[in-house]
Amino acid sequence: MYWVIAYFLVLLVALLYKTPIVRGPWLFLLRSFFPNWKFFHAVGYVPHLYARAAKVDVQGQFEWTEWLHLYPRQPQSFWQLFHNTQTNLGLAQQNLIDHFWADLNDSAEGSDPRQLVTYKMVSHFVAVKLSEAYPAHSHTQFELRMLLDNPSQTTHTHVMMTSPIEVRP
């Protein structure tokens, strides 16, 4: 009985104690090795990355594609239990999206997100993915959306940030 009480007291202390956020430019070198654990702080909205590509028509107007979800869930199979490179790569990419969301959430109001290292990494990731999907398109744009899901569908979507239109390198 005492172990159960001690367990709940430890949980209560862990919930009440706030740890400081460690910052520094050197942390970006090690950041990819550690997952962003902020998803444990609140159950609810989850960051998702959507992107689209455009090409310029004869009148000089953009012709946009539909928004493309850049990290859809991968289908599971028995063989992925032993060799799972695509899903591991997808988890690393989603970890980047989680870090980007955390950086946006922690940045000061009105600050330019294009100065963030994670913004530059996400922008490069979007450019590579869209060049694979739409090689003839010359412009890109992405959105970080917060999705509230239940087991069968997305119940609410909130756009956290929309990037400016960028010319593909």
PDB file of C-alpha atoms in Angstrom:
ATOM      1  CA  MET A   1       0.000   0.000   0.000  1.00  0.00           C
ATOM      2  CA  TYR A   2       2.842   2.402   0.826  1.00  0.00           C
ATOM      3  CA  TRP A   3       4.388   1.794  -2.608  1.00  0.00           C
ATOM      4  CA  VAL A   4       1.180   2.860  -4.311  1.00  0.00           C
ATOM      5  CA  ILE A   5       0.976   6.047  -2.243  1.00  0.00           C
ATOM      6  CA  ALA A   6       4.665   6.787  -2.912  1.00  0.00           C
ATOM      7  CA  TYR A   7       4.093   6.212  -6.648  1.00  0.00           C
ATOM      8  CA  PHE A   8       1.242   8.720  -6.784  1.00  0.00           C
ATOM      9  CA  LEU A   9       3.231  11.253  -4.748  1.00  0.00           C
ATOM     10  CA  VAL A  10       6.097  10.995  -7.251  1.00  0.00           C
ATOM     11  CA  LEU A  11       3.605  11.518 -10.094  1.00  0.00           C
ATOM     12  CA  LEU A  12       2.157  14.572  -8.351  1.00  0.00           C
ATOM     13  CA  VAL A  13       5.607  16.106  -7.821  1.00  0.00           C
ATOM     14  CA  ALA A  14       6.517  15.412 -11.478  1.00  0.00           C
ATOM     15  CA  LEU A  15       3.350  17.163 -12.650  1.00  0.00           C
ATOM     16  CA  LEU A  16       3.910  20.232 -10.478  1.00  0.00           C
ATOM     17  CA  TYR A  17       7.659  20.666 -11.035  1.00  0.00           C
ATOM     18  CA  LYS A  18       8.466  22.679 -14.181  1.00  0.00           C
ATOM     19  CA  THR A  19      11.858  22.140 -15.770  1.00  0.00           C
ATOM     20  CA  PRO A  20      13.627  25.063 -17.446  1.00  0.00           C
ATOM     21  CA  ILE A  21      14.115  25.091 -21.212  1.00  0.00           C
ATOM     22  CA  VAL A  22      17.760  24.749 -22.176  1.00  0.00           C
ATOM     23  CA  ARG A  23      18.673  26.869 -25.210  1.00  0.00           C
ATOM     24  CA  GLY A  24      21.761  27.377 -27.278  1.00  0.00           C
ATOM     25  CA  PRO A  25      22.901  27.194 -30.904  1.00  0.00           C
ATOM     26  CA  TRP A  26      25.134  24.190 -30.164  1.00  0.00           C
ATOM     27  CA  LEU A  27      22.069  22.161 -29.183  1.00  0.00           C
ATOM     28  CA  PHE A  28      20.972  22.008 -32.829  1.00  0.00           C
ATOM     29  CA  LEU A  29      23.932  19.734 -33.521  1.00  0.00           C
ATOM     30  CA  LEU A  30      22.626  17.171 -31.039  1.00  0.00           C
ATOM     31  CA  ARG A  31      18.910  17.783 -31.458  1.00  0.00           C
ATOM     32  CA  SER A  32      18.259  15.157 -34.117  1.00  0.00           C
ATOM     33  CA  PHE A  33      19.380  12.414 -31.739  1.00  0.00           C
ATOM     34  CA  PHE A  34      16.689  13.193 -29.180  1.00  0.00           C
ATOM     35  CA  PRO A  35      12.945  13.136 -29.803  1.00  0.00           C
ATOM     36  CA  ASN A  36      10.810  16.073 -28.803  1.00  0.00           C
ATOM     37  CA  TRP A  37       8.964  14.895 -25.695  1.00  0.00           C
ATOM     38  CA  LYS A  38       6.510  17.814 -25.632  1.00  0.00           C
ATOM     39  CA  PHE A  39       3.769  15.551 -26.935  1.00  0.00           C
ATOM     40  CA  PHE A  40       3.468  14.266 -23.365  1.00  0.00           C
ATOM     41  CA  HIS A  41       2.650  17.742 -22.028  1.00  0.00           C
ATOM     42  CA  ALA A  42      -0.817  17.939 -23.489  1.00  0.00           C
ATOM     43  CA  VAL A  43      -3.049  15.472 -25.224  1.00  0.00           C
ATOM     44  CA  GLY A  44      -4.892  17.005 -28.102  1.00  0.00           C
ATOM     45  CA  TYR A  45      -3.622  18.880 -31.128  1.00  0.00           C
ATOM     46  CA  VAL A  46      -0.762  17.296 -33.083  1.00  0.00           C
ATOM     47  CA  PRO A  47       1.429  19.195 -35.587  1.00  0.00           C
ATOM     48  CA  HIS A  48       1.194  18.115 -39.238  1.00  0.00           C
ATOM     49  CA  LEU A  49       2.980  19.542 -42.247  1.00  0.00           C
ATOM     50  CA  TYR A  50       1.143  20.298 -45.485  1.00  0.00           C
ATOM     51  CA  ALA A  51       2.730  21.712 -48.627  1.00  0.00           C
ATOM     52  CA  ARG A  52       1.793  22.708 -52.132  1.00  0.00           C
ATOM     53  CA  ALA A  53       3.624  23.616 -55.322  1.00  0.00           C
ATOM     54  CA  ALA A  54       2.876  26.138 -58.037  1.00  0.00           C
ATOM     55  CA  LYS A  55       3.909  27.039 -61.508  1.00  0.00           C
ATOM     56  CA  VAL A  56       3.344  30.342 -63.240  1.00  0.00           C
ATOM     57  CA  ASP A  57       0.883  30.391 -66.165  1.00  0.00           C
ATOM     58  CA  VAL A  58       1.084  32.639 -69.247  1.00  0.00           C
ATOM     59  CA  GLN A  59      -0.770  35.485 -67.463  1.00  0.00           C
ATOM     60  CA  GLY A  60       1.755  35.406 -64.598  1.00  0.00           C
ATOM     61  CA  GLN A  61      -0.700  33.848 -62.111  1.00  0.00           C
ATOM     62  CA  PHE A  62       0.151  30.918 -59.835  1.00  0.00           C
ATOM     63  CA  GLU A  63      -1.435  27.540 -60.575  1.00  0.00           C
ATOM     64  CA  TRP A  64      -1.381  25.746 -57.222  1.00  0.00           C
ATOM     65  CA  THR A  65      -1.612  22.030 -56.582  1.00  0.00           C
ATOM     66  CA  GLU A  66      -3.742  20.624 -53.788  1.00  0.00           C
ATOM     67  CA  TRP A  67      -2.249  20.659 -50.295  1.00  0.00           C
ATOM     68  CA  LEU A  68      -0.126  17.530 -49.822  1.00  0.00           C
ATOM     69  CA  HIS A  69       0.208  15.936 -46.389  1.00  0.00           C
ATOM     70  CA  LEU A  70       3.925  15.280 -46.062  1.00  0.00           C
ATOM     71  CA  TYR A  71       3.790  12.711 -43.307  1.00  0.00           C
ATOM     72  CA  PRO A  72       0.846  10.397 -43.787  1.00  0.00           C
ATOM     73  CA  ARG A  73       0.824   7.208 -41.749  1.00  0.00           C
ATOM     74  CA  GLN A  74       2.670   4.327 -43.386  1.00  0.00           C
ATOM     75  CA  PRO A  75       0.884   0.996 -43.854  1.00  0.00           C
ATOM     76  CA  GLN A  76       2.245  -1.668 -41.547  1.00  0.00           C
ATOM     77  CA  SER A  77       3.421  -5.116 -42.545  1.00  0.00           C
ATOM     78  CA  PHE A  78       5.061  -8.056 -40.847  1.00  0.00           C
ATOM     79  CA  TRP A  79       8.408  -7.500 -42.634  1.00  0.00           C
ATOM     80  CA  GLN A  80       8.705  -3.989 -41.224  1.00  0.00           C
ATOM     81  CA  LEU A  81       9.216  -5.566 -37.830  1.00  0.00           C
ATOM     82  CA  PHE A  82      12.768  -6.480 -38.895  1.00  0.00           C
ATOM     83  CA  HIS A  83      13.700  -3.911 -41.562  1.00  0.00           C
ATOM     84  CA  ASN A  84      11.865  -0.617 -41.372  1.00  0.00           C
ATOM     85  CA  THR A  85      13.909   2.101 -43.067  1.00  0.00           C
ATOM     86  CA  GLN A  86      11.023   4.117 -44.556  1.00  0.00           C
ATOM     87  CA  THR A  87       9.101   4.370 -41.296  1.00  0.00           C
ATOM     88  CA  ASN A  88      12.283   5.249 -39.387  1.00  0.00           C
ATOM     89  CA  LEU A  89      12.991   8.025 -41.883  1.00  0.00           C
ATOM     90  CA  GLY A  90       9.387   9.200 -41.527  1.00  0.00           C
ATOM     91  CA  LEU A  91       9.713   9.269 -37.734  1.00  0.00           C
ATOM     92  CA  ALA A  92      12.881  11.375 -38.015  1.00  0.00           C
ATOM     93  CA  GLN A  93      11.041  13.774 -40.330  1.00  0.00           C
ATOM     94  CA  GLN A  94       8.085  13.968 -37.945  1.00  0.00           C
ATOM     95  CA  ASN A  95      10.543  14.629 -35.121  1.00  0.00           C
ATOM     96  CA  LEU A  96      11.755  17.634 -37.144  1.00  0.00           C
ATOM     97  CA  ILE A  97       8.147  18.839 -37.447  1.00  0.00           C
ATOM     98  CA  ASP A  98       7.671  18.429 -33.686  1.00  0.00           C
ATOM     99  CA  HIS A  99      10.835  20.444 -32.977  1.00  0.00           C
ATOM    100  CA  PHE A 100       9.689  23.131 -35.424  1.00  0.00           C
ATOM    101  CA  TRP A 101       6.317  23.335 -33.673  1.00  0.00           C
ATOM    102  CA  ALA A 102       8.043  23.604 -30.289  1.00  0.00           C
ATOM    103  CA  ASP A 103      10.336  26.370 -31.577  1.00  0.00           C
ATOM    104  CA  LEU A 104       7.373  28.300 -32.982  1.00  0.00           C
ATOM    105  CA  ASN A 105       5.471  27.848 -29.756  1.00  0.00           C
ATOM    106  CA  ASP A 106       8.443  29.067 -27.666  1.00  0.00           C
ATOM    107  CA  SER A 107       9.375  32.031 -29.900  1.00  0.00           C
ATOM    108  CA  ALA A 108       8.429  35.571 -28.984  1.00  0.00           C
ATOM    109  CA  GLU A 109       5.239  37.081 -30.362  1.00  0.00           C
ATOM    110  CA  GLY A 110       5.868  38.794 -33.684  1.00  0.00           C
ATOM    111  CA  SER A 111       9.272  37.220 -34.292  1.00  0.00           C
ATOM    112  CA  ASP A 112      10.210  36.041 -37.774  1.00  0.00           C
ATOM    113  CA  PRO A 113      10.125  32.225 -37.904  1.00  0.00           C
ATOM    114  CA  ARG A 114      12.377  32.220 -40.996  1.00  0.00           C
ATOM    115  CA  GLN A 115      15.308  32.901 -38.660  1.00  0.00           C
ATOM    116  CA  LEU A 116      14.808  29.563 -36.892  1.00  0.00           C
ATOM    117  CA  VAL A 117      17.119  26.715 -37.842  1.00  0.00           C
ATOM    118  CA  THR A 118      14.165  24.331 -37.800  1.00  0.00           C
ATOM    119  CA  TYR A 119      12.294  26.573 -40.265  1.00  0.00           C
ATOM    120  CA  LYS A 120      15.203  26.335 -42.690  1.00  0.00           C
ATOM    121  CA  MET A 121      15.349  22.556 -42.265  1.00  0.00           C
ATOM    122  CA  VAL A 122      11.591  22.195 -42.816  1.00  0.00           C
ATOM    123  CA  SER A 123      11.760  24.492 -45.844  1.00  0.00           C
ATOM    124  CA  HIS A 124      14.491  22.336 -47.368  1.00  0.00           C
ATOM    125  CA  PHE A 125      12.526  19.163 -46.564  1.00  0.00           C
ATOM    126  CA  VAL A 126       9.444  20.631 -48.285  1.00  0.00           C
ATOM    127  CA  ALA A 127      11.460  21.651 -51.358  1.00  0.00           C
ATOM    128  CA  VAL A 128      12.870  18.135 -51.727  1.00  0.00           C
ATOM    129  CA  LYS A 129       9.506  16.416 -51.279  1.00  0.00           C
ATOM    130  CA  LEU A 130       7.712  18.741 -53.691  1.00  0.00           C
ATOM    131  CA  SER A 131      10.455  18.473 -56.310  1.00  0.00           C
ATOM    132  CA  GLU A 132       9.952  14.694 -56.213  1.00  0.00           C
ATOM    133  CA  ALA A 133       6.175  14.992 -56.541  1.00  0.00           C
ATOM    134  CA  TYR A 134       6.002  17.999 -58.906  1.00  0.00           C
ATOM    135  CA  PRO A 135       9.267  18.410 -60.837  1.00  0.00           C
ATOM    136  CA  ALA A 136       7.827  20.997 -63.277  1.00  0.00           C
ATOM    137  CA  HIS A 137       6.645  23.401 -60.554  1.00  0.00           C
ATOM    138  CA  SER A 138       8.782  26.382 -59.586  1.00  0.00           C
ATOM    139  CA  HIS A 139       7.295  27.702 -56.300  1.00  0.00           C
ATOM    140  CA  THR A 140       6.524  26.128 -52.927  1.00  0.00           C
ATOM    141  CA  GLN A 141       4.568  26.961 -49.805  1.00  0.00           C
ATOM    142  CA  PHE A 142       3.913  25.018 -46.616  1.00  0.00           C
ATOM    143  CA  GLU A 143       1.640  25.163 -43.594  1.00  0.00           C
ATOM    144  CA  LEU A 144       2.052  23.834 -40.108  1.00  0.00           C
ATOM    145  CA  ARG A 145      -1.397  22.693 -39.043  1.00  0.00           C
ATOM    146  CA  MET A 146      -2.497  21.528 -35.640  1.00  0.00           C
ATOM    147  CA  LEU A 147      -4.932  18.636 -36.001  1.00  0.00           C
ATOM    148  CA  LEU A 148      -7.236  17.265 -33.332  1.00  0.00           C
ATOM    149  CA  ASP A 149      -7.996  13.663 -34.200  1.00  0.00           C
ATOM    150  CA  ASN A 150     -10.198  10.959 -32.830  1.00  0.00           C
ATOM    151  CA  PRO A 151      -9.823   7.305 -33.886  1.00  0.00           C
ATOM    152  CA  SER A 152     -11.940   7.693 -37.024  1.00  0.00           C
ATOM    153  CA  GLN A 153     -11.444  11.264 -38.313  1.00  0.00           C
ATOM    154  CA  THR A 154      -9.957  14.729 -37.822  1.00  0.00           C
ATOM    155  CA  THR A 155     -12.356  16.757 -35.710  1.00  0.00           C
ATOM    156  CA  HIS A 156     -10.681  20.176 -35.839  1.00  0.00           C
ATOM    157  CA  THR A 157      -7.840  21.830 -37.763  1.00  0.00           C
ATOM    158  CA  HIS A 158      -6.025  25.000 -36.814  1.00  0.00           C
ATOM    159  CA  VAL A 159      -3.311  26.563 -39.029  1.00  0.00           C
ATOM    160  CA  MET A 160      -0.389  27.578 -36.838  1.00  0.00           C
ATOM    161  CA  MET A 161       1.819  29.055 -39.555  1.00  0.00           C
ATOM    162  CA  THR A 162       1.786  29.524 -43.335  1.00  0.00           C
ATOM    163  CA  SER A 163       5.122  30.125 -45.001  1.00  0.00           C
ATOM    164  CA  PRO A 164       5.646  32.806 -47.623  1.00  0.00           C
ATOM    165  CA  ILE A 165       5.776  31.668 -51.231  1.00  0.00           C
ATOM    166  CA  GLU A 166       9.302  30.532 -52.024  1.00  0.00           C
ATOM    167  CA  VAL A 167      11.037  30.009 -55.349  1.00  0.00           C
ATOM    168  CA  ARG A 168      12.397  26.498 -55.661  1.00  0.00           C
ATOM    169  CA  PRO A 169      16.203  26.515 -55.975  1.00  0.00           C
TER     170      PRO A 169
END
